[in-house]
Coordinates of C-alpha atoms in Angstrom, one line a residue:
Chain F
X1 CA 18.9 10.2 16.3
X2 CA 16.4 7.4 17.2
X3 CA 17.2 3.8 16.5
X4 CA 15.4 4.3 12.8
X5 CA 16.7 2.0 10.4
X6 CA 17.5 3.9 7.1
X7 CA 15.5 1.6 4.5
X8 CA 12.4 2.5 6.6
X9 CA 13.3 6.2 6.3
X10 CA 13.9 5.9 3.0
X11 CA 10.6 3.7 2.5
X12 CA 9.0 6.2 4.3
X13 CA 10.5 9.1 2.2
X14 CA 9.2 7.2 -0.8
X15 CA 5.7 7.2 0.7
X16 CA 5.3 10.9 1.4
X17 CA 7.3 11.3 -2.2
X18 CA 4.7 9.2 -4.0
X19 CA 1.6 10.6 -1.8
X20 CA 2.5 14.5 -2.8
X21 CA 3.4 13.8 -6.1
X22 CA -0.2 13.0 -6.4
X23 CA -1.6 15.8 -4.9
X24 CA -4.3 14.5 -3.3
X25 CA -3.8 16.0 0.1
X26 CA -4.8 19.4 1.7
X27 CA -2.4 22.0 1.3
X28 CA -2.5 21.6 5.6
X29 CA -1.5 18.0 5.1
X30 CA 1.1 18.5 2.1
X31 CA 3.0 20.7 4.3
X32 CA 2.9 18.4 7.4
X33 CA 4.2 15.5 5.2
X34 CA 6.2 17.5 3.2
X35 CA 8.1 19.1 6.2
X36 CA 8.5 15.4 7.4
X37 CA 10.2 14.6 4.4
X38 CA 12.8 16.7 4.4
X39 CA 13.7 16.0 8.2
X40 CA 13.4 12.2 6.9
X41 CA 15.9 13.0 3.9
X42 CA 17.8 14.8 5.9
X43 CA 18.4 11.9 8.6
X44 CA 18.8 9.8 5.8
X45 CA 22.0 11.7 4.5
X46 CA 23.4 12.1 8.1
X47 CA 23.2 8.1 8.2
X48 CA 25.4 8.3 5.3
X49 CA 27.8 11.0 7.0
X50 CA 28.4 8.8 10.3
X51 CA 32.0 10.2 11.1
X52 CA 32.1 8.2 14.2
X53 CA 32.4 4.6 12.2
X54 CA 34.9 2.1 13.5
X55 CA 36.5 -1.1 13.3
X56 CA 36.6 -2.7 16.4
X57 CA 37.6 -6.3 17.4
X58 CA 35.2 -8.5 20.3
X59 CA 37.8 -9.5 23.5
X60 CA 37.6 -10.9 26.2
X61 CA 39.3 -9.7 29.7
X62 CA 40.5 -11.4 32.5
X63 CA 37.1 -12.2 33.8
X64 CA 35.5 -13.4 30.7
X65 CA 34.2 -10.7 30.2
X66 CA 33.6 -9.1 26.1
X67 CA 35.0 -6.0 25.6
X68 CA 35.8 -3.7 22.1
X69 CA 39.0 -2.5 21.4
X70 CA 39.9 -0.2 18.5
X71 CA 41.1 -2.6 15.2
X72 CA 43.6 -1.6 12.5
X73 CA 44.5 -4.4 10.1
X74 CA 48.1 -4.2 11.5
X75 CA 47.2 -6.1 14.7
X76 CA 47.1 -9.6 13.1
X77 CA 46.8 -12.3 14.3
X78 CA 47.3 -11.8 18.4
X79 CA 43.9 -12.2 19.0
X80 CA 43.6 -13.9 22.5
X81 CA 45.8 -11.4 24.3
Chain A
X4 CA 55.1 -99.1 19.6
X5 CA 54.9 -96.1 22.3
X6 CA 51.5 -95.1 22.5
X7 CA 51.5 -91.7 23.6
X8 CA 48.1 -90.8 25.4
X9 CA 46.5 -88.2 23.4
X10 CA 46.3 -84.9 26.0
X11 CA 43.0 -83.8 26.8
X12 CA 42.4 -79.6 27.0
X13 CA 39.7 -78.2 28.9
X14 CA 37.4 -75.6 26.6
X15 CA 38.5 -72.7 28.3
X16 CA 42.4 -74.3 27.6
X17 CA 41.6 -74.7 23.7
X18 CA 39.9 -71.4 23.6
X19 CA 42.5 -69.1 25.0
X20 CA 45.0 -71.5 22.6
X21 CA 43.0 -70.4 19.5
X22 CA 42.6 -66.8 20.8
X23 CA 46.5 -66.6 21.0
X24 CA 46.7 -67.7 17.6
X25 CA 44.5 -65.9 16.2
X26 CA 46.0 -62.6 17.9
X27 CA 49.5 -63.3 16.7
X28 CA 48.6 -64.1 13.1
X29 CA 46.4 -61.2 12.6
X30 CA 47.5 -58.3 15.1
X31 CA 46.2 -55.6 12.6
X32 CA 43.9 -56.4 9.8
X33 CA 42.2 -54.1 7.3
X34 CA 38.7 -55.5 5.9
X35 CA 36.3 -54.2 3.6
X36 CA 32.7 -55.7 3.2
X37 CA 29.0 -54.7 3.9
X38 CA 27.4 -53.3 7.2
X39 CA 24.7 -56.2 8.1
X40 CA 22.4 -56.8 11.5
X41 CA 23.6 -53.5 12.8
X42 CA 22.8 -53.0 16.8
X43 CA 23.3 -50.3 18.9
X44 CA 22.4 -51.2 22.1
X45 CA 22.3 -48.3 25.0
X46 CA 25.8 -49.1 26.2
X47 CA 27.2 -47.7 23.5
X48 CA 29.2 -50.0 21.9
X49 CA 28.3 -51.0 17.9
X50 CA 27.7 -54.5 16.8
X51 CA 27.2 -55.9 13.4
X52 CA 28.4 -58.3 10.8
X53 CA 30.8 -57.3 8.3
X54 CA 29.8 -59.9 5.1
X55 CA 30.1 -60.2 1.3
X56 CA 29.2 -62.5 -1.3
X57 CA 29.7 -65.7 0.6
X58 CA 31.0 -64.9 4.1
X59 CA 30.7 -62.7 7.2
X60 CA 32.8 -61.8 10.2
X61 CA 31.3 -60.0 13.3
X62 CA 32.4 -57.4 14.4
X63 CA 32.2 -54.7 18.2
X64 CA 33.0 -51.2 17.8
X65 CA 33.7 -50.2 21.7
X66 CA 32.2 -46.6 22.4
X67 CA 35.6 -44.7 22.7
X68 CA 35.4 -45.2 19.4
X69 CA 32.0 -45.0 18.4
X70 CA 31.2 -41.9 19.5
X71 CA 34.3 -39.9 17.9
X72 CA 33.1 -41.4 14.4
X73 CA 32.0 -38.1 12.4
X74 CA 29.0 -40.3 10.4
X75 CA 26.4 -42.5 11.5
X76 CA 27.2 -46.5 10.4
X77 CA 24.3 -47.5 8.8
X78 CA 23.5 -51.3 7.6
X79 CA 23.8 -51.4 3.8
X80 CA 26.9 -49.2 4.0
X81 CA 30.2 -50.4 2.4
X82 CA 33.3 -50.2 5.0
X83 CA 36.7 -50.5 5.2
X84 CA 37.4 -51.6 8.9
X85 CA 40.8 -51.4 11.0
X86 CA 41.1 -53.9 14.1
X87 CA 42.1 -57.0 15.4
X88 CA 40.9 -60.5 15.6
X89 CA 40.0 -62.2 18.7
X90 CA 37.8 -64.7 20.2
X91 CA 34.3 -63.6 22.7
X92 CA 35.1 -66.9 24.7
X93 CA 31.8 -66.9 26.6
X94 CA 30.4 -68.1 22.4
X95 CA 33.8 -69.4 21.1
X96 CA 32.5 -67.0 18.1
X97 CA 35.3 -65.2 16.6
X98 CA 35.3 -61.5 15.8
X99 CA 37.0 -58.2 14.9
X100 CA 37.4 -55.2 17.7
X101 CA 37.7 -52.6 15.1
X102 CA 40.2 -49.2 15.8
X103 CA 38.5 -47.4 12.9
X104 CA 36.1 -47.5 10.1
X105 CA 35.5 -45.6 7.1
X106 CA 33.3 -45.7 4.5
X107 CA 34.3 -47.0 1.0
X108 CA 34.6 -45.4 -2.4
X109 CA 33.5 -41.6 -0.5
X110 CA 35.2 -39.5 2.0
X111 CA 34.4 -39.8 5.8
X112 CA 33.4 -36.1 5.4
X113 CA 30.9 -36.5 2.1
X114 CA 29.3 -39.0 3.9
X115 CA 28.8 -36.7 7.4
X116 CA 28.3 -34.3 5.4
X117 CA 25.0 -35.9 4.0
X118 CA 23.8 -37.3 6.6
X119 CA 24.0 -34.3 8.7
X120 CA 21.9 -32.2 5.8
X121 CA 19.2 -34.9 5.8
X122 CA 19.1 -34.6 9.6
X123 CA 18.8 -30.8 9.5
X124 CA 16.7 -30.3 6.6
X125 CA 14.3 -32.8 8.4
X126 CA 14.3 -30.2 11.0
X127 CA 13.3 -27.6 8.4
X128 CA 16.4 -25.6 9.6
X129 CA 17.0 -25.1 6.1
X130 CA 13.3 -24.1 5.3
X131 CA 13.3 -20.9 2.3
X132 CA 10.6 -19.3 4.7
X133 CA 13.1 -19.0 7.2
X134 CA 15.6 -17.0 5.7
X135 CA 15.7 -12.9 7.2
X136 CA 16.1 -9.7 4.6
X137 CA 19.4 -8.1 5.0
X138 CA 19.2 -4.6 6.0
X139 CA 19.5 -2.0 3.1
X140 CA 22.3 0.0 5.9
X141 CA 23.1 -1.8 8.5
X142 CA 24.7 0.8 10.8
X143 CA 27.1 -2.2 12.7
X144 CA 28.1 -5.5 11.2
X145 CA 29.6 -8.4 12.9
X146 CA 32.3 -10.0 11.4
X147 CA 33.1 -13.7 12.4
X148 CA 36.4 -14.6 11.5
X149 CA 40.1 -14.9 11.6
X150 CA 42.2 -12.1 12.1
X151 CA 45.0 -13.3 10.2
X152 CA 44.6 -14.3 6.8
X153 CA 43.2 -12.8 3.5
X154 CA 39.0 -12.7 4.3
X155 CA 39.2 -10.2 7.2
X156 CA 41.6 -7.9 4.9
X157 CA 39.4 -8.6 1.7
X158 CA 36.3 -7.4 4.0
X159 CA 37.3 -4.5 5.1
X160 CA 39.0 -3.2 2.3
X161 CA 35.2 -3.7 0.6
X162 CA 33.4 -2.2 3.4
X163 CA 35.9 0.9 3.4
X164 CA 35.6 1.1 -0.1
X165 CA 31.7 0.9 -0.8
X166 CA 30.4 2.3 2.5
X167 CA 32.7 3.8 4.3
X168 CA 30.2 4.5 7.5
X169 CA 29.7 0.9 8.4
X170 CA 30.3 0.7 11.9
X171 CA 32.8 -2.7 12.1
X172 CA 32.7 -5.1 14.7
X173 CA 35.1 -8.5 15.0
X174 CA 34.4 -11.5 17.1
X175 CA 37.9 -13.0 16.2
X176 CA 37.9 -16.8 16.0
X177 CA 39.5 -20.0 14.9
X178 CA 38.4 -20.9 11.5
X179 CA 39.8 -24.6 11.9
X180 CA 40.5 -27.3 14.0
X181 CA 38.7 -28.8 17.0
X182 CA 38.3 -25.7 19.1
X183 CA 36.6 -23.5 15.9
X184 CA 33.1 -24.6 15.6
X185 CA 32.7 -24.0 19.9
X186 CA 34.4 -20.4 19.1
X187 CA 32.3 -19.8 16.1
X188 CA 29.3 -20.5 17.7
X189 CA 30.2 -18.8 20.8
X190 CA 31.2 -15.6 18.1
X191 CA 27.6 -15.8 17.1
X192 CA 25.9 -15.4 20.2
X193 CA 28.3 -12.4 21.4
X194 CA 27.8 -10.5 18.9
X195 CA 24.0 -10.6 19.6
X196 CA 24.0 -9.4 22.5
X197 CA 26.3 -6.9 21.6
X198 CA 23.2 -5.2 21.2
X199 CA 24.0 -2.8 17.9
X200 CA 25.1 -5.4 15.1
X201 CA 22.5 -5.7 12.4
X202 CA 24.0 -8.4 10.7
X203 CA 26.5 -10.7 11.0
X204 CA 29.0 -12.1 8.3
X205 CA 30.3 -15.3 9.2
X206 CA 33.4 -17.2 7.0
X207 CA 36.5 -17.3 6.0
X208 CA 38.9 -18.2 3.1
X209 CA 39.0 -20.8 1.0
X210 CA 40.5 -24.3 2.3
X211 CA 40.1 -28.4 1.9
X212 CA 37.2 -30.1 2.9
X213 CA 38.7 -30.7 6.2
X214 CA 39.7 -27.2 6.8
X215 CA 36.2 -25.9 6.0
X216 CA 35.0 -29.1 8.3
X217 CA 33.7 -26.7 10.8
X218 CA 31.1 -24.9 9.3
X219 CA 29.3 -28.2 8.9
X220 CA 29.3 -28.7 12.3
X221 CA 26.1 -28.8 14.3
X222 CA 27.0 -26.2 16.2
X223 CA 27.5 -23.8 14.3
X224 CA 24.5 -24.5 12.5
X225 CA 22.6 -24.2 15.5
X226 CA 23.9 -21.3 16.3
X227 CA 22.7 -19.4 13.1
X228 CA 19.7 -20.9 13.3
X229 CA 19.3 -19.7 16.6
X230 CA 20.8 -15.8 15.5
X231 CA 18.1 -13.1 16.2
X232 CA 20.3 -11.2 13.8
X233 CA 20.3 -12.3 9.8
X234 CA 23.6 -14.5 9.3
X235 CA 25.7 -14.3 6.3
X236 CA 27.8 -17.1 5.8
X237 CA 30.9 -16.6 3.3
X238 CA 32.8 -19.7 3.3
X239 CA 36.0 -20.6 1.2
X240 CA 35.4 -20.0 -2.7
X241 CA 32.2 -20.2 -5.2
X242 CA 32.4 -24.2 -5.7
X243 CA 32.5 -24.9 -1.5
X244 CA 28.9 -25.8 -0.1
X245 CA 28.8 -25.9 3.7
X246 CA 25.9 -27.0 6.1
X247 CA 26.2 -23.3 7.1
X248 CA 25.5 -21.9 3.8
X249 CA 22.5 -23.6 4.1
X250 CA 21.4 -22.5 7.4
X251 CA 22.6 -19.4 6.9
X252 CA 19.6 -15.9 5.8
X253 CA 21.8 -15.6 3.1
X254 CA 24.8 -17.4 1.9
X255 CA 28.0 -15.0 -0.5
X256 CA 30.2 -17.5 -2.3
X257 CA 33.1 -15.6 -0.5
X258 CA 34.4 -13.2 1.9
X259 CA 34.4 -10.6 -0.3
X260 CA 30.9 -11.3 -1.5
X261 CA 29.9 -11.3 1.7
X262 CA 30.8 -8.1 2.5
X263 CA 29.2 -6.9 -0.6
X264 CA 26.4 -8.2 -0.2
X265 CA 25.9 -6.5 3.4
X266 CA 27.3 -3.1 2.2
X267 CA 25.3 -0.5 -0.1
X268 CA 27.5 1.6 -2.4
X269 CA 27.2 4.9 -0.4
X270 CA 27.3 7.7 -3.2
X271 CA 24.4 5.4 -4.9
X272 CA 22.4 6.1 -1.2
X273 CA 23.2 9.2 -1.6
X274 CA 21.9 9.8 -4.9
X275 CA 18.8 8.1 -3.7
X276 CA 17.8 10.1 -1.3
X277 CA 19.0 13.1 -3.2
X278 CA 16.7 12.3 -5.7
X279 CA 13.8 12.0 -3.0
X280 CA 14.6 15.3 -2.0
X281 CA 14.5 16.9 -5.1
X282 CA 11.2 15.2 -6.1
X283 CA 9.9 16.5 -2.5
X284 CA 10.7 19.6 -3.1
X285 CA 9.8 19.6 -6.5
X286 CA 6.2 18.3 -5.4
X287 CA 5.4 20.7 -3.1
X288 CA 6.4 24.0 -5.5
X289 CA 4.1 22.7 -7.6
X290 CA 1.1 22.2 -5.3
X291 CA 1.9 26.0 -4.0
X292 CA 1.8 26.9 -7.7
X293 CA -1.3 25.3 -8.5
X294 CA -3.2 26.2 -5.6
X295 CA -1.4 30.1 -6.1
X296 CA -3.5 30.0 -9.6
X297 CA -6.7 29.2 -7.6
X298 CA -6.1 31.9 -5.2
X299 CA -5.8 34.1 -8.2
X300 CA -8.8 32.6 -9.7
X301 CA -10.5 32.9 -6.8
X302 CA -10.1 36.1 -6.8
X303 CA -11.2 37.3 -10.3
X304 CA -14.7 35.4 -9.2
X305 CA -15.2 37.5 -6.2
X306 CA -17.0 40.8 -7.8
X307 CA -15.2 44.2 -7.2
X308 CA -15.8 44.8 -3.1
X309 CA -16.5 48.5 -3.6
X310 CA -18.5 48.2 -6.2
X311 CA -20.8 45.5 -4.0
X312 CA -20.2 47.4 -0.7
X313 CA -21.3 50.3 -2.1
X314 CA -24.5 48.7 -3.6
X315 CA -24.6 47.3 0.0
X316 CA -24.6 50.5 1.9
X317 CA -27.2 52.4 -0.5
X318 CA -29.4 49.2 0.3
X319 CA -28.3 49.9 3.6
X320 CA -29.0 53.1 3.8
X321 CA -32.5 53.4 1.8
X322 CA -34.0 50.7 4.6
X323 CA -32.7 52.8 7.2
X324 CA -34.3 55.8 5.8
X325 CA -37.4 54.0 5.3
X326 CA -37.5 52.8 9.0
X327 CA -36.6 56.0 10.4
X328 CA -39.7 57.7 8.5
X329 CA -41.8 54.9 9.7
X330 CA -40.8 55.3 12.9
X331 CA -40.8 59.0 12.8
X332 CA -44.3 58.9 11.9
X333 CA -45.8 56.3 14.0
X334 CA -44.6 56.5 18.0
X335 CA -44.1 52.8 19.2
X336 CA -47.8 52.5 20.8
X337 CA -49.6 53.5 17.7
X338 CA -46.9 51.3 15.4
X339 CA -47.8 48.7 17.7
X340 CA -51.8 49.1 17.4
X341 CA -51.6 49.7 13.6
X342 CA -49.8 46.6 13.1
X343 CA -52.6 44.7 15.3
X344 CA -55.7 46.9 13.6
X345 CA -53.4 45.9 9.8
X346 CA -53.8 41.9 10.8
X347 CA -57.5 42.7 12.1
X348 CA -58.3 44.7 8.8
X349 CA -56.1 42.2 6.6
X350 CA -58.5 39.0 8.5
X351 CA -61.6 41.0 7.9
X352 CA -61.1 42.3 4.7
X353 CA -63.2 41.3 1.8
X354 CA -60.4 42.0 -0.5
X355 CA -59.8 38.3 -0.9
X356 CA -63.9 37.9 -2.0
X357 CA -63.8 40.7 -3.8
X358 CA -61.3 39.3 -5.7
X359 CA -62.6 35.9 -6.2
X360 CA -66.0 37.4 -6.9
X361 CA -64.0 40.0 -9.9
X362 CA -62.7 36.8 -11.1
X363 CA -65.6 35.7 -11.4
X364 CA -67.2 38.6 -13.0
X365 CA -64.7 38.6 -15.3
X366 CA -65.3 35.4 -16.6
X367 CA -69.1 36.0 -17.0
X368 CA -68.1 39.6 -18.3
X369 CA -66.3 37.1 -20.6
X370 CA -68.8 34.7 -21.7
X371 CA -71.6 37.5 -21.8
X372 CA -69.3 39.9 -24.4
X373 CA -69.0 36.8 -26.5
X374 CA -72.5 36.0 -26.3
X375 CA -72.9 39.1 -26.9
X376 CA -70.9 39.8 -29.7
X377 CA -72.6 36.4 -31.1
X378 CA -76.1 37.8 -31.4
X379 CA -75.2 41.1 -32.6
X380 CA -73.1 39.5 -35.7
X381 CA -76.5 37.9 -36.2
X382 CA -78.2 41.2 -35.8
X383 CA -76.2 43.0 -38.0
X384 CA -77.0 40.3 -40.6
X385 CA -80.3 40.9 -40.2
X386 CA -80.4 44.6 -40.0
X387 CA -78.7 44.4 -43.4
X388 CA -81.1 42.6 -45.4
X389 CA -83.8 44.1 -43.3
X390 CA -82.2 47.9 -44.5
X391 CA -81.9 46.3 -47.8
X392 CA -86.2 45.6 -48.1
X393 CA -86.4 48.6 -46.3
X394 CA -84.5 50.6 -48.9
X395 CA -86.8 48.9 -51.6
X396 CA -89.9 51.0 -49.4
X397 CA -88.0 53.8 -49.7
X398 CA -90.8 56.8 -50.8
X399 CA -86.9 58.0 -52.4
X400 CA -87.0 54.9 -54.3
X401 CA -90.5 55.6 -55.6
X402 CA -89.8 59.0 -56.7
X403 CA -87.3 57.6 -58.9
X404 CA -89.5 56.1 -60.6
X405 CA -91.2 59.6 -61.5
X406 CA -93.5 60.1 -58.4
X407 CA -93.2 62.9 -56.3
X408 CA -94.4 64.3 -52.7
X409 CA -96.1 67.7 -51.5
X410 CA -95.6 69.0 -48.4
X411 CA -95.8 71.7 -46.5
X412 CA -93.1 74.3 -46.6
X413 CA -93.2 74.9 -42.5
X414 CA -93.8 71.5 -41.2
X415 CA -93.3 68.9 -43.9
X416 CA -96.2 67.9 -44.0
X417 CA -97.2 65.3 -46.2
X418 CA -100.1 66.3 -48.7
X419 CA -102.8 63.7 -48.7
X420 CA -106.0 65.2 -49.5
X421 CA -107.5 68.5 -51.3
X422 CA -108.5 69.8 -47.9
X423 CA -104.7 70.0 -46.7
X424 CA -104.0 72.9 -49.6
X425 CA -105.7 76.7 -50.1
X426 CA -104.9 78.0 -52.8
X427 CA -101.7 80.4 -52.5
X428 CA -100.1 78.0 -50.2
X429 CA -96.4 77.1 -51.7
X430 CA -95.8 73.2 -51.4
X431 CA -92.7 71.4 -51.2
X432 CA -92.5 68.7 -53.8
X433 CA -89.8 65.8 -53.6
X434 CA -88.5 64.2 -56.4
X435 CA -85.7 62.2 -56.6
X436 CA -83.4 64.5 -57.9
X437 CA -84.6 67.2 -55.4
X438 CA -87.4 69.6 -54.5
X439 CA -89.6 71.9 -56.4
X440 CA -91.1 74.8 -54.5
X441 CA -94.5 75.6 -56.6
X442 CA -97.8 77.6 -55.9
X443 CA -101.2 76.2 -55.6
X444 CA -103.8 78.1 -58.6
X445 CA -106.8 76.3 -57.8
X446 CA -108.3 73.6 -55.5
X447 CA -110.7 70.9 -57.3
X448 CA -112.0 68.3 -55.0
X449 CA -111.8 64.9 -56.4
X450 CA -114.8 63.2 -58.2

């Protein structure tokens, strides 16, 4: 999935929504944009479905340099380590 | 009498005796008056004249202690000054080296506080036009913050709760104390390079004026200024104003806030786009049945296509009949010199003057039959009052009135004279009612 941000999917769901709803289009072009939409609506729900999420806390190593390591609220305060 | 000769000091002698005095009786003093004839010179060091109603004092603020004073002195200003009084010798002037200062009646803080919002908002850091929309989703948000305490829990307990698919990232720091505003700072550039955050939430729970001290600082300001990435700030509770709420895209009254404020409700999303789906699919049925009736009514206007094919191939077929006989009876030569004789005869022909000419003649074939017809009404007028006088003449009309006429039996003819009759001869006589066929006796001339 491309770097799409999901209010402009879902902006642009609501564009090819509003443009079918009045039927203005070829029945060529109201397939294209319909087809379109559902891919859109459909990469808008996986958005929502990200099984991957994770809370992760910014540290730094030895040489200064940032790295993530998993965070669970349990690891209080020893930050710095 | 002993007359003791008085003993003479040198200036520098009565100086450093008065400077010694001075010193011991006021080793610390505490002073409060006005700021006057402030200077700052590049050196560093302050110089101004502490005064009220009737009386002033100078006064030299060295730079180690200048520079660590968290608000600008400013003439005007009321002060309460620590230090000690001495004497500048070079001017035999006498004056206080302060230790610290503070302004009177408000906090240290209020007063930095002010004067740093007047500096920034001159800067037009705090400018509405440069506050950033938050994204609807952001798929990573940056959390600037203690580890320890009650914000970072109250966060993520509302990030797991509303949108469970927010992608966390925590660039822990101090949220206190000399070191924070560096770390917070710091925090805020890391996590823009991080590269995936779309937002970043920086606070931390509520605390005194003090504790909250370094989110006023000009670093961290600067820092979200500078943020390519919308800043959230979320510091301490609903009634604390920080110079980073200010500067900040968009500032949550708390921690919790904050993070509500960055995180959609996921099953409302959901819904959303459900509903976009439903409307999509909704649209497009009914296009396919709208345009499936004009397909069908289409149709019914197309005429029955064996019916007109039918029609077609008779039409077909009766040209191709006709061309066959033509060609049949005309081999291509001939065809060929017919059709060149048919334009000759079709440019010669009179048939065009011919008809022009039977137009014509039918027009005077017109005008002549109504001519025509004109006279003979007249004529027939005529002939009836002519028949009329004519029947008056009438030799019919004379026998009615009793005459008659003699003729001959065999030719009719009419009796004029004696000489015309022998006697013998039978005559014809008219009278009106009809003939009388008599005998003639006797002939006598006429006298």
């Amino acid at each position: 999935m491309a770097a799409v941000k999901f209010e402009e999917a879902l902006a642009r769901l609501e564009t090819i929504v509003t443009e079918l709803e009045t039927g203005n289009l070829s029945l060529n072009d109201s397939l294209k944009i319909f087809e379109e939409g559902i891919k859109l609506s459909k990469t808008c729900l996986k958005m929502l479905d990200d099984a991957d999420r994770k809370v992760e806390l910014m540290v730094q190593d030895k040489e200064g340099k940032k790295q993530l390591q998993a965070f669970t609220l349990d690891h209080d305060s020893d930050r710095g380590t | 009498m002993h007359v003791s000769t008085p003993s003479v000091l040198t200036v520098t002698e009565l100086t450093t005796r008065i400077r010694s005095a001075l010193e011991k009786t006021f080793p610390e003093t505490w002073v409060e008056g006005e700021v006057s004839n402030l200077r700052k010179p590049s050196s560093g060091h302050l110089y101004f004249t502490l005064k009220d109603q009737t009386s002033q004092i100078r006064v030299v603020l060295f730079r180690g202690i200048a520079q660590h004073l968290r608000f600008d002195v400013e003439d005007g200003q009321q002060v309460i000054v620590r230090g000690r009084l001495t004497v500048y010798d070079p001017r035999g002037e006498y004056q206080i080296i302060l230790e610290s200062l503070e302004p009177k009646g408000i906090g240290v803080l209020q007063i930095a506080f002010e004067q740093l919002y007047a500096k920034f908002e001159q800067e037009g850091l705090f400018e509405q036009e440069r506050k950033r929309q938050l994204p609807l989703l952001p798929k990573v948000v940056g959390l600037v913050t203690s580890t320890s305490g009650a914000a970072i829990h109250d966060m993520l307990t509302i990030f797991q709760r509303r949108c469970p698919v927010i992608h966390i990232v925590i660039s822990p720091v101090q949220v206190q104390g000399d070191r924070a505003s560096v770390q917070i700072a710091e925090a805020i550039r890391a996590l823009n390079e991080e590269g995936r955050v779309e937002v970043i939430v920086v606070g931390r729970g509520g605390g005194s004026m003090e504790d909250l001290w370094c989110f006023n600082e000009e670093l961290v300001v600067r820092a979200i200024v500078e943020s390519k990435i919308p800043v959230v700030s979320a510091v301490g509770h609903e009634t604390d104003f920080t110079l980073a709420d200010f500067a900040a895209d968009h500032r949550s009254p708390t921690p919790s806030a904050a993070a509500e404020a960055v995180s959609p409700v996921l099953g409302e999303l959901i819904e959303m786009v459900m509903i976009h789906h439903n409307r999509l699919v909704r649209a497009i049925q009914g296009e396919v049945r709208l345009l499936r009736h004009r397909v069908m009514g289409a149709r019914r206007a197309i005429p029955d296509p064996l019916l007109w094919l039918s029609r077609s191939v008779q039409h077909v077929d009766d040209l191709d009949r006709r061309l066959r006989r033509a060609l049949q009876t005309l081999p291509a030569m001939l065809r060929h010199q017919v059709l060149i004789l048919q334009s000759e005869v079709n440019r010669l022909s009179p048939r065009s003057k011919i008809q022009q000419k039977l137009v014509l003649m039918s027009q005077w074939f017109q005008r002549m039959t109504k001519g025509i017809q004109g006279t003979l009404v007249i004529k027939q007028h005529h002939i009836v009052s002519k028949s009329e006088a004519l029947q008056n003449l009438s030799p019919l009309s004379i026998l009615s009135r009793g005459y008659s006429i003699l003729e001959t039996v065999h030719d009719g003819h009419v009796i004029r004279h004696t000489q015309d009759v022998n006697p013998g001869d039978t005559l014809r006589a008219r009278v009106a009612s009809g003939q009388i066929y008599c005998v003639v006796e006797k002939v006598e001339p006429g006298p």
